[in-house]
Short mmCIF file of C-alpha atoms and ligand atoms in Angstrom, two decimals:
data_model
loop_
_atom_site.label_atom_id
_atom_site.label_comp_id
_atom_site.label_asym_id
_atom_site.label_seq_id
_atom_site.Cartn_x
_atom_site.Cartn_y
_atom_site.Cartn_z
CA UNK A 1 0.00 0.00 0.00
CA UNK A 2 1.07 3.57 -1.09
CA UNK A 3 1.80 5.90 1.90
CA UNK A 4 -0.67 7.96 -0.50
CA UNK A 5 -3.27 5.53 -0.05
CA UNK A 6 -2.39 4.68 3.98
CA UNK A 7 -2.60 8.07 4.81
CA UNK A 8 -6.55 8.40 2.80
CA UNK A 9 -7.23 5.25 5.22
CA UNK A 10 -6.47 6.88 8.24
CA UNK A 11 -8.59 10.17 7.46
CA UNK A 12 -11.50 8.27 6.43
CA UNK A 13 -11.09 5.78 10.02
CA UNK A 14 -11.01 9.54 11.53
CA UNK A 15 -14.24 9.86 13.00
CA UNK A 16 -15.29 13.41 15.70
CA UNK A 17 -18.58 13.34 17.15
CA UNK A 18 -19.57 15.06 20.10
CA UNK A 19 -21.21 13.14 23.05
CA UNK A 20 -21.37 12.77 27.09
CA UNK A 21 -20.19 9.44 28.62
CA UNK A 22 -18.02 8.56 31.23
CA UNK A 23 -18.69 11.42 33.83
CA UNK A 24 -16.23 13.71 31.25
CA UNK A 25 -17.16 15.97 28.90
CA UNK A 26 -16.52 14.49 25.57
CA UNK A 27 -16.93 17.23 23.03
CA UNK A 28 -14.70 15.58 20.68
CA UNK A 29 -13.26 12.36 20.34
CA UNK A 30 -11.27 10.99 17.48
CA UNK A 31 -11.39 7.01 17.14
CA UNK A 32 -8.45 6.51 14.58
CA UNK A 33 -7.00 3.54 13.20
CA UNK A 34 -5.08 2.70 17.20
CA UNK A 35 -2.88 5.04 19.34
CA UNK A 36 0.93 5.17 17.75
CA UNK A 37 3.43 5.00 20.65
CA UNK A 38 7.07 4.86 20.39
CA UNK A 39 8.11 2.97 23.68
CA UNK A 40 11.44 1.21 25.10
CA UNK A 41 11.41 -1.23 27.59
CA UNK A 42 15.04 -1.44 28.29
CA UNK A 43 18.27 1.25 27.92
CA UNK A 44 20.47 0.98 24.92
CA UNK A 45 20.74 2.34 21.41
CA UNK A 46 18.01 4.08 20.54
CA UNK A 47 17.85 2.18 16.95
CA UNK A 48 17.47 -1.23 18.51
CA UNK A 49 15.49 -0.30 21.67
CA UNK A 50 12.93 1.99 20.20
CA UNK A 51 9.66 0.36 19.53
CA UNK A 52 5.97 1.63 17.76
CA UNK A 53 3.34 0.06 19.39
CA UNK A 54 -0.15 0.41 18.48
CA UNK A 55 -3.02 0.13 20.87
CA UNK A 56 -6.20 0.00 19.57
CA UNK A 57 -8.17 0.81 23.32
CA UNK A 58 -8.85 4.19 23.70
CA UNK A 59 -8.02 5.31 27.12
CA UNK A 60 -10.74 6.13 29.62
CA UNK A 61 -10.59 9.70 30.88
CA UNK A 62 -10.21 10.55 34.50
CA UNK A 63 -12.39 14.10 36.17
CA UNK A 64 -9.30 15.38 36.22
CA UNK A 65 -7.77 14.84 33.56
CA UNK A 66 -7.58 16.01 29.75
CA UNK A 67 -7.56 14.11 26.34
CA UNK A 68 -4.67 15.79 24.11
CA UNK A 69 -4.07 14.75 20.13
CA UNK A 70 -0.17 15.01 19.53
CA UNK A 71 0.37 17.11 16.96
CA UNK A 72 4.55 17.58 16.97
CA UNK A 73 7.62 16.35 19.03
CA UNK A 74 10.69 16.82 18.45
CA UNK A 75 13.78 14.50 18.69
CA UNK A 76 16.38 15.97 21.21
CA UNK A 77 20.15 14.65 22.57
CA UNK A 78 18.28 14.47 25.94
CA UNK A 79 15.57 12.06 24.66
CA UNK A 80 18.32 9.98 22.80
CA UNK A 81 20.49 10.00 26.22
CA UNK A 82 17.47 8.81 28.26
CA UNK A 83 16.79 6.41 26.31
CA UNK A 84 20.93 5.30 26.10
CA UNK A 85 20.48 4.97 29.90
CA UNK A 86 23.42 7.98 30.45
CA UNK A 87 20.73 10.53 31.42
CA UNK A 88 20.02 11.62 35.13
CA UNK A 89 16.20 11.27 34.34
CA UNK A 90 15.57 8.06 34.11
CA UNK A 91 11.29 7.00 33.50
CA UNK A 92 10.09 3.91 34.90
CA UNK A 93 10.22 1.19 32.32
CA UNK A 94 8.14 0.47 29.78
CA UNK A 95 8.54 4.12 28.89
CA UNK A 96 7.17 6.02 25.93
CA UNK A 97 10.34 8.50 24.46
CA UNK A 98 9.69 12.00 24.05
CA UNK A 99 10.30 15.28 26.87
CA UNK A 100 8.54 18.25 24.75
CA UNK A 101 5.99 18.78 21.57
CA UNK A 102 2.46 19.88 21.36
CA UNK A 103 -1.04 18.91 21.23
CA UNK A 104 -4.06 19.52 20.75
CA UNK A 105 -7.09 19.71 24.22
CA UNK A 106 -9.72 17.10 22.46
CA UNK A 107 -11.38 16.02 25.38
CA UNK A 108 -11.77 17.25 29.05
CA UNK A 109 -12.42 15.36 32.48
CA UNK A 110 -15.17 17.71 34.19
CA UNK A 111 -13.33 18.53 37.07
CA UNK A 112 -10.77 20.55 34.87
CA UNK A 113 -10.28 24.62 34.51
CA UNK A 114 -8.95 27.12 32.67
CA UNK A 115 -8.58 25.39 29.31
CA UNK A 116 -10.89 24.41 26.74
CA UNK A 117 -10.85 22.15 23.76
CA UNK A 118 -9.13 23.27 20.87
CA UNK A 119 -6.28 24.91 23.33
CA UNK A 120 -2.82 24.21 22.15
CA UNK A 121 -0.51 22.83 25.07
CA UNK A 122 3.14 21.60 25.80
CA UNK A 123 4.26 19.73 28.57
CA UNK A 124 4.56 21.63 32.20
CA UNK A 125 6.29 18.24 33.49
CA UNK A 126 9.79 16.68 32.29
CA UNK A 127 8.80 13.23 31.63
CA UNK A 128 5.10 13.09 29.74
CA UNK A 129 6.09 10.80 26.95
CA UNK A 130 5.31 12.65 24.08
CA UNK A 131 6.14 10.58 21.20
CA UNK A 132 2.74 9.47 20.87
CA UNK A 133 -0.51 10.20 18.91
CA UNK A 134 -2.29 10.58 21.77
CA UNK A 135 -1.80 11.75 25.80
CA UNK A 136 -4.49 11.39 28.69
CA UNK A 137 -2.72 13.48 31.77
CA UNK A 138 -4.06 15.50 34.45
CA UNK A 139 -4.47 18.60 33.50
CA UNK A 140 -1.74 20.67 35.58
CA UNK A 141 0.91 18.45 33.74
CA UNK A 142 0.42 20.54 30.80
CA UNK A 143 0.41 24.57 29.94
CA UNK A 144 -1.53 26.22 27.53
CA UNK A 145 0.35 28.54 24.70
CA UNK A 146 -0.92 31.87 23.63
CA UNK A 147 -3.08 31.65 20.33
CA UNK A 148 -1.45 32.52 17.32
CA UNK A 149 2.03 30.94 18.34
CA UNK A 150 3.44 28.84 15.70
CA UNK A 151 2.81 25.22 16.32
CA UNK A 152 6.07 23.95 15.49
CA UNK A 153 8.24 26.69 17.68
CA UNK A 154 5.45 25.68 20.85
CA UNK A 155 6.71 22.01 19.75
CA UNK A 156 10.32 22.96 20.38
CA UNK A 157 9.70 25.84 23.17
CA UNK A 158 10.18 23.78 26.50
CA UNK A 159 13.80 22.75 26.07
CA UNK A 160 15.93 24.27 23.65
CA UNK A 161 14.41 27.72 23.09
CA UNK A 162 14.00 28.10 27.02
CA UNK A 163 16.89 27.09 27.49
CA UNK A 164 18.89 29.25 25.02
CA UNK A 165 16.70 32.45 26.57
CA UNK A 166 17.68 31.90 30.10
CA UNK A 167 21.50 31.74 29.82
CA UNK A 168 21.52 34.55 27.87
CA UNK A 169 19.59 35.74 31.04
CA UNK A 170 20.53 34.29 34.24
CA UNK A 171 24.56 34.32 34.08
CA UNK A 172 25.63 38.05 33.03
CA UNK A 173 24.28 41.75 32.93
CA UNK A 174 24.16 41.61 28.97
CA UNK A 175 23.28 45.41 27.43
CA UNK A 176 22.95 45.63 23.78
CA UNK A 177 25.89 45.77 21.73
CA UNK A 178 27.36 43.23 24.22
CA UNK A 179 28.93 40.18 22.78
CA UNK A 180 28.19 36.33 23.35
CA UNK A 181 30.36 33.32 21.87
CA UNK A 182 28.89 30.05 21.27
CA UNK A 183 30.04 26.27 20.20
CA UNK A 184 27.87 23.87 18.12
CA UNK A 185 26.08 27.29 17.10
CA UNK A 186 24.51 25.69 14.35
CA UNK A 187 22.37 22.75 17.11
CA UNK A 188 18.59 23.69 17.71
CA UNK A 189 19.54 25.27 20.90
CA UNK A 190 22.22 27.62 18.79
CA UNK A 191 20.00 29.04 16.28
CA UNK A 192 17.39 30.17 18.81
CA UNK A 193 20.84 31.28 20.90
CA UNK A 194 21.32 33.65 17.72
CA UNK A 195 18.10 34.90 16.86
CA UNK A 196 17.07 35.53 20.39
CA UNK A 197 20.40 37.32 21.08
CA UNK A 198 19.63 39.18 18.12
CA UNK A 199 16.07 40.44 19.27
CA UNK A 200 17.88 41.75 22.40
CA UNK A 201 20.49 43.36 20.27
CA UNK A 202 23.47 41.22 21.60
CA UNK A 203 26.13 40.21 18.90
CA UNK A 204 26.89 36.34 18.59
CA UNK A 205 29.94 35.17 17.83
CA UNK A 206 29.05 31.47 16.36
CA UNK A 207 30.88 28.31 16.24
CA UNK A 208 30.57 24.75 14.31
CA UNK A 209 32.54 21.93 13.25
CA UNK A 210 34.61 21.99 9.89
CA UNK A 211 32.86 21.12 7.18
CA UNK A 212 32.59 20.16 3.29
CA UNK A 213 29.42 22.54 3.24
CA UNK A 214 30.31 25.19 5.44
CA UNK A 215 29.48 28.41 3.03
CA UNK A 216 25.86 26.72 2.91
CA UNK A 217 25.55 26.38 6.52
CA UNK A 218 27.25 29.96 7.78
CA UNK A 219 24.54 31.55 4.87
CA UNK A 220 21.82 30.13 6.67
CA UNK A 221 23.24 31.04 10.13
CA UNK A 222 24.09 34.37 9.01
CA UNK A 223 20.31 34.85 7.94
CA UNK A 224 19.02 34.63 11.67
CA UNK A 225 21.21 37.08 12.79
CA UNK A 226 24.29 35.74 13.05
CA UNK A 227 27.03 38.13 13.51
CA UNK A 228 30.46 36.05 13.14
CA UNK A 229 29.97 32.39 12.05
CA UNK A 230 33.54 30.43 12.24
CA UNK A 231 34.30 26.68 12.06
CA UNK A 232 36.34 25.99 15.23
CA UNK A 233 39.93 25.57 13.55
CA UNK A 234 39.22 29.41 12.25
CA UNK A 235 38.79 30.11 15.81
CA UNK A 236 41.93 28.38 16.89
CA UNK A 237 43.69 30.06 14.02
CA UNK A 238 42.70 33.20 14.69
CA UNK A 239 43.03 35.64 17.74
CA UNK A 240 40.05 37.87 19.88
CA UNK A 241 41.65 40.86 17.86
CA UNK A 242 41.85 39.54 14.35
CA UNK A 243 38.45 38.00 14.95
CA UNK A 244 36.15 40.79 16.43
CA UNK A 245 37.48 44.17 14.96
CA UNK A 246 35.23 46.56 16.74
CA UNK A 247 33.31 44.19 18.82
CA UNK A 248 33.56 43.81 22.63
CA UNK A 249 34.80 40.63 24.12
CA UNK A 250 32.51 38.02 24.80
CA UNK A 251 31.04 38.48 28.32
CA UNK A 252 29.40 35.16 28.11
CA UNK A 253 30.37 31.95 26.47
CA UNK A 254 27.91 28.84 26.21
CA UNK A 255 29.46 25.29 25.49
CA UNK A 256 27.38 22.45 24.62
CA UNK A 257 30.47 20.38 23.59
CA UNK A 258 33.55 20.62 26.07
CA UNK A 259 36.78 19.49 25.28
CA UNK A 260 39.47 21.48 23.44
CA UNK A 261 36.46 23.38 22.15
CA UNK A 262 35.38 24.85 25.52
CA UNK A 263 39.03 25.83 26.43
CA UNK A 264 38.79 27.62 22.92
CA UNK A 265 36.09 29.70 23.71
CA UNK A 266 37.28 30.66 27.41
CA UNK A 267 40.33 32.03 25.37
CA UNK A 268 38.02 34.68 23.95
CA UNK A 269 36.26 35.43 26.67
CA UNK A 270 36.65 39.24 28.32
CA UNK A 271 37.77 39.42 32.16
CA UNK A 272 35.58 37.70 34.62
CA UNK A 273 33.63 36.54 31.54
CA UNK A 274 31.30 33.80 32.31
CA UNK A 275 31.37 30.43 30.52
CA UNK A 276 27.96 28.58 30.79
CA UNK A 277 28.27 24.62 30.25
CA UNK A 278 24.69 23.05 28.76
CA UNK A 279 25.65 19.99 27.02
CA UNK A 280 28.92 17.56 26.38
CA UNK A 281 28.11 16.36 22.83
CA UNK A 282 32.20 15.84 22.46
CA UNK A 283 31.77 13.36 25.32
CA UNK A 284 35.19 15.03 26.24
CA UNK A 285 35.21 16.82 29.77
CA UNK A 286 35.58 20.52 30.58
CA UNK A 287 39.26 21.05 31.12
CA UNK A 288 40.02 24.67 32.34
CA UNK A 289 43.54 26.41 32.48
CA UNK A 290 44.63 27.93 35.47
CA UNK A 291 45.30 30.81 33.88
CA UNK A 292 42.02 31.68 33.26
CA UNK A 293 40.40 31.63 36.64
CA UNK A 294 43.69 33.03 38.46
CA UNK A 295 44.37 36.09 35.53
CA UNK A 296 41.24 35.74 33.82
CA UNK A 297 38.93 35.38 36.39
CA UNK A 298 36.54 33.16 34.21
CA UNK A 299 33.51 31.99 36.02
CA UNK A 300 33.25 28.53 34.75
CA UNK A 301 28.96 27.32 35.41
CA UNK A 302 26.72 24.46 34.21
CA UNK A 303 23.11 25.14 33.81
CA UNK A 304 20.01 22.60 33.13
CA UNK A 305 16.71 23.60 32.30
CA UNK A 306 15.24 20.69 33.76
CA UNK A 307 15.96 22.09 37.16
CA UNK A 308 14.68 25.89 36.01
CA UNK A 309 11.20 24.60 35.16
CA UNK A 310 11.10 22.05 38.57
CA UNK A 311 12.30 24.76 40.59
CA UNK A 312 9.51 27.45 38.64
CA UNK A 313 6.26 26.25 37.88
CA UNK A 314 4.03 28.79 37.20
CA UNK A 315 6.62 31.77 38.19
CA UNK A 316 5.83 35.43 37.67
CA UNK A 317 9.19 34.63 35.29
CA UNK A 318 8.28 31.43 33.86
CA UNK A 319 5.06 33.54 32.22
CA UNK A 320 7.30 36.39 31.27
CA UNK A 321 9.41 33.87 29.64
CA UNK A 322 7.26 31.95 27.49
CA UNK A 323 4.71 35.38 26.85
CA UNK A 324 8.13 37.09 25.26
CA UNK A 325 9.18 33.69 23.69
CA UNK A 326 5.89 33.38 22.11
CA UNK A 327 5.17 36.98 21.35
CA UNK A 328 8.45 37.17 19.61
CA UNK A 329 7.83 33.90 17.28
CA UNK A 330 4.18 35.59 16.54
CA UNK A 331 6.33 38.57 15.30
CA UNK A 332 8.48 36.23 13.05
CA UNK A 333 11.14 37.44 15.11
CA UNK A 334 12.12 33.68 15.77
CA UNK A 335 12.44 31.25 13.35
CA UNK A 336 12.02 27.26 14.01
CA UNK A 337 15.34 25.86 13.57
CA UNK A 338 16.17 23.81 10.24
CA UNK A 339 13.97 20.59 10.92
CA UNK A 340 12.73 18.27 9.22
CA UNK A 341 9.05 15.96 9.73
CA UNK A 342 8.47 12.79 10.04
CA UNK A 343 5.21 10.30 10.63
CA UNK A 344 5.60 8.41 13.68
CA UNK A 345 5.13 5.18 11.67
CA UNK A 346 9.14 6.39 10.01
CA UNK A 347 10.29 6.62 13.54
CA UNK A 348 13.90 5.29 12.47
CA UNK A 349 14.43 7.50 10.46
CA UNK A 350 13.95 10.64 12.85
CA UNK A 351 15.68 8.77 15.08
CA UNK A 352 18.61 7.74 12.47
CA UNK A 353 18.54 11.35 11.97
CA UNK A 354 18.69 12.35 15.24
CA UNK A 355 21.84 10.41 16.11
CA UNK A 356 23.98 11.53 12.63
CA UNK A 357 26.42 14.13 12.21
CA UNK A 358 26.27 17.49 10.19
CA UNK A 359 23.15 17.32 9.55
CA UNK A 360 21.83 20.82 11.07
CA UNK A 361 17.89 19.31 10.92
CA UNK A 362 15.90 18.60 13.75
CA UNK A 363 13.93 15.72 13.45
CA UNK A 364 10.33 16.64 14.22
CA UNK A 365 7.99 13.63 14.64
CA UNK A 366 4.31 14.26 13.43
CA UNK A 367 0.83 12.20 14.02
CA UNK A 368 -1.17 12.13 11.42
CA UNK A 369 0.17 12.46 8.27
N1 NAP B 1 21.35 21.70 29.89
C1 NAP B 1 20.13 21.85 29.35
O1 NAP B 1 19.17 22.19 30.01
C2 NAP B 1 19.97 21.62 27.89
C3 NAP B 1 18.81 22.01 27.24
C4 NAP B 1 18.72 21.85 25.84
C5 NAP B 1 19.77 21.26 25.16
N2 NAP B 1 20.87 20.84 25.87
C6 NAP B 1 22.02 20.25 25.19
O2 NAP B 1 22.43 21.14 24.18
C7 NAP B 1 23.05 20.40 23.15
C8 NAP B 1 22.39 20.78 21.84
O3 NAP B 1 21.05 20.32 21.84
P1 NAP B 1 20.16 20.51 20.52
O4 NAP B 1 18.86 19.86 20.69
O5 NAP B 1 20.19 21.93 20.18
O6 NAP B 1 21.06 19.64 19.52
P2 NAP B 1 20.86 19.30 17.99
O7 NAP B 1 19.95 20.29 17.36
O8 NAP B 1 20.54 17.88 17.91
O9 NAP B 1 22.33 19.54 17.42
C9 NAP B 1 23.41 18.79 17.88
C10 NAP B 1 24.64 19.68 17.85
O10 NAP B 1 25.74 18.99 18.44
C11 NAP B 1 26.83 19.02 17.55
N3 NAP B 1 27.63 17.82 17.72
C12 NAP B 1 27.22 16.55 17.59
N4 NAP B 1 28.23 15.71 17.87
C13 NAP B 1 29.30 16.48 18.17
C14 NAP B 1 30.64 16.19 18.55
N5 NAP B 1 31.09 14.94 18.66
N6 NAP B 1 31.47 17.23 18.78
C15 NAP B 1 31.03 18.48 18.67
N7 NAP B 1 29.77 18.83 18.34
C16 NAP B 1 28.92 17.83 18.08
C17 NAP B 1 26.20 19.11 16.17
O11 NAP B 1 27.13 19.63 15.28
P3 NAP B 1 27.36 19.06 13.79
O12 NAP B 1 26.37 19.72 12.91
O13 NAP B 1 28.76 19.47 13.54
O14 NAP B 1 27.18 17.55 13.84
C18 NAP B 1 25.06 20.09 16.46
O15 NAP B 1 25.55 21.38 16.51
C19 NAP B 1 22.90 18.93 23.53
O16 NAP B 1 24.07 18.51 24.21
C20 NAP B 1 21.73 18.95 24.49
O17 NAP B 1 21.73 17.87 25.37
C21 NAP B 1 20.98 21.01 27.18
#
């Protein structure tokens, strides 16, 4: 059968209807062809361990709880890592994969508030499982997003774009004009680190891995704002005054790979600059001379979102964050990262995807085709 003709099948078995039952208030309810999970009942590599499972029994709905249709999730290092067993989340197993997407309210339990159907939502929790057509939750577990946001940036809002906004935040007084250096500049969490630099006014000074495409990918970076794009033996070649004629400094520096390529951008750091550690894709640790904390006096910090969100739920600055996040993707002041859909039922290939090198394309998993 054609994917053309499988995907006319599953509209057609798409039936809404509106009806009571169950003590909830079922306004609509979709009965498709089974509920596509992708779960994992043991750690290892995510090609071998990663299952679909269909279940054909539609989940009863609790008062409290809400019905939500997945509508996009992306693929992240984290969910790849929790699956590998080498994250500090670890689900209870049989787990379904996925820590951030968004869906669609189809159905509500009667004791539930503030939302309605139709309301887009992400997750307010870190482990919801959201590779999967369909989620029954309570309803604080989720958070609705302002109408009008694009569904695809409120698919890839909780981790990366969060995270990129509060360590440009949370680590140094940055003014406009300022400067910020980056590794792996060209990773989801890069290109919102440019483009929401770039709405503040902040310069970026970007970073990537040598490559045969490299004018390609510094075009694209440059079009979001980018203000220096350089693969990281430029950087070593170069020097803070060859490099940034006219430009500050960086004040802050965030490394999501370690290794020689953190030390490279504490080099170019300004005094008491502040070097922000998110992620270890090198698998190499942060080594740091002793130069630079005695002469330098580089602050050297880690940060995880995961902890942010715990330690904020529903903060005065959690609200701010996600209303200026939001507002500024209504604008078309942010741009989804390079990405790239795919049906659940292709789930090895996001997840191939997801796991390959020099690729610069999230791997976005969709429902319903
Ligand atoms: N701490 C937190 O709260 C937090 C939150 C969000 C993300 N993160 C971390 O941030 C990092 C980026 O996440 P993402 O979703 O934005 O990633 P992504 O879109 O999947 O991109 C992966 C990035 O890592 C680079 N990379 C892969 N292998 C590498 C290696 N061996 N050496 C150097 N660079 C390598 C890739 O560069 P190429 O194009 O050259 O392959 C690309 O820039 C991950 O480590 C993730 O876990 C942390």
């Amino acid at each position: 059968m054609s994917a053309a003709v499988a995907h006319m099948m599953f509209r057609k078995l798409t039936l809404v209807h509106k009806a009571f039952c169950n003590g909830t208030i079922a306004i609509e309810k979709r009965f498709a062809s089974g509920i596509n999970s992708l779960i994992y009942s043991e750690y290892g590599d995510p090609n071998n361990v990663i299952q679909l499972q269909t279940d054909n029994k539609i989940p009863t709905l609790d008062e409290n709880c809400l019905r939500i249709e997945m509508l996009a999730s992306p693929v992240n290092p984290a969910d790849i890592n929790t699956i590998q067993g080498i994250y500090p989340v670890k689900p209870p197993l049989p787990a379904v994969g996925g820590f951030e997407g968004v869906g669609k309210v189809i159905e509500m339990g009667k004791r539930t508030s503030n939302i309605k159907i139709g309301d887009l939502v992400i997750p307010a929790i870190n482990s919801l499982g959201t590779w999967r057509s369909q989620v029954v939750c309570p309803a604080e577990h989720v958070s609705v997003i302002p109408e009008g946001t694009p569904l695809l940036f409120a698919a890839t809002l909780r981790v990366n774009t969060c995270t990129s906004y509060r360590m440009l935040a949370d680590f140094q007084d940055l003014e406009a004009g300022d400067t910020v250096i980056q590794n792996a500049a060209n990773s989801g969490a890069g290109q919102m680190a440019i483009q929401i630099a770039a709405a503040r006014g902040l310069k970026t000074i970007n970073v990537v891995r040598d490559r045969p495409n490299i004018d390609e990918l510094k075009d694209h970076m440059y079009s979001l704002g980018a203000n220096i794009v350089v693969t990281d033996s430029e950087l070593r070649m170069s020097s803070p005054e060859k490099l940034l004629p006219g430009l500050p400094r960086p004040k802050l520096g965030l490394n999501a790979v370690g290794g020689k390529s953190a030390i490279s951008l504490m080099k170019y750091l300004q005094h008491g600059g502040t070097m922000v550690t998110y992620g270890g894709m090198s698998k190499q640790p942060v080594t740091v001379p002793t130069g630079m904390l005695i002469f330098n006096n580089i602050k050297v910090v880690g940060y995880w979102m995961t902890r942010w969100h715990d330690r904020n739920p529903n903060s005065v600055e959690a609200e701010r964050m996600f209303d200026e996040l939001c507002q500024w993707a209504k604008e078309g002041r942010l741009q989804i990262p390079r990405h790239r859909l795919v049906n659940i039922l292709d789930y090895k290939t996001a997840i191939e995807g997801a796991m390959a090198d020099f690729t610069t394309e999230k791997q976005i998993l969709v429902f319903d085709q």
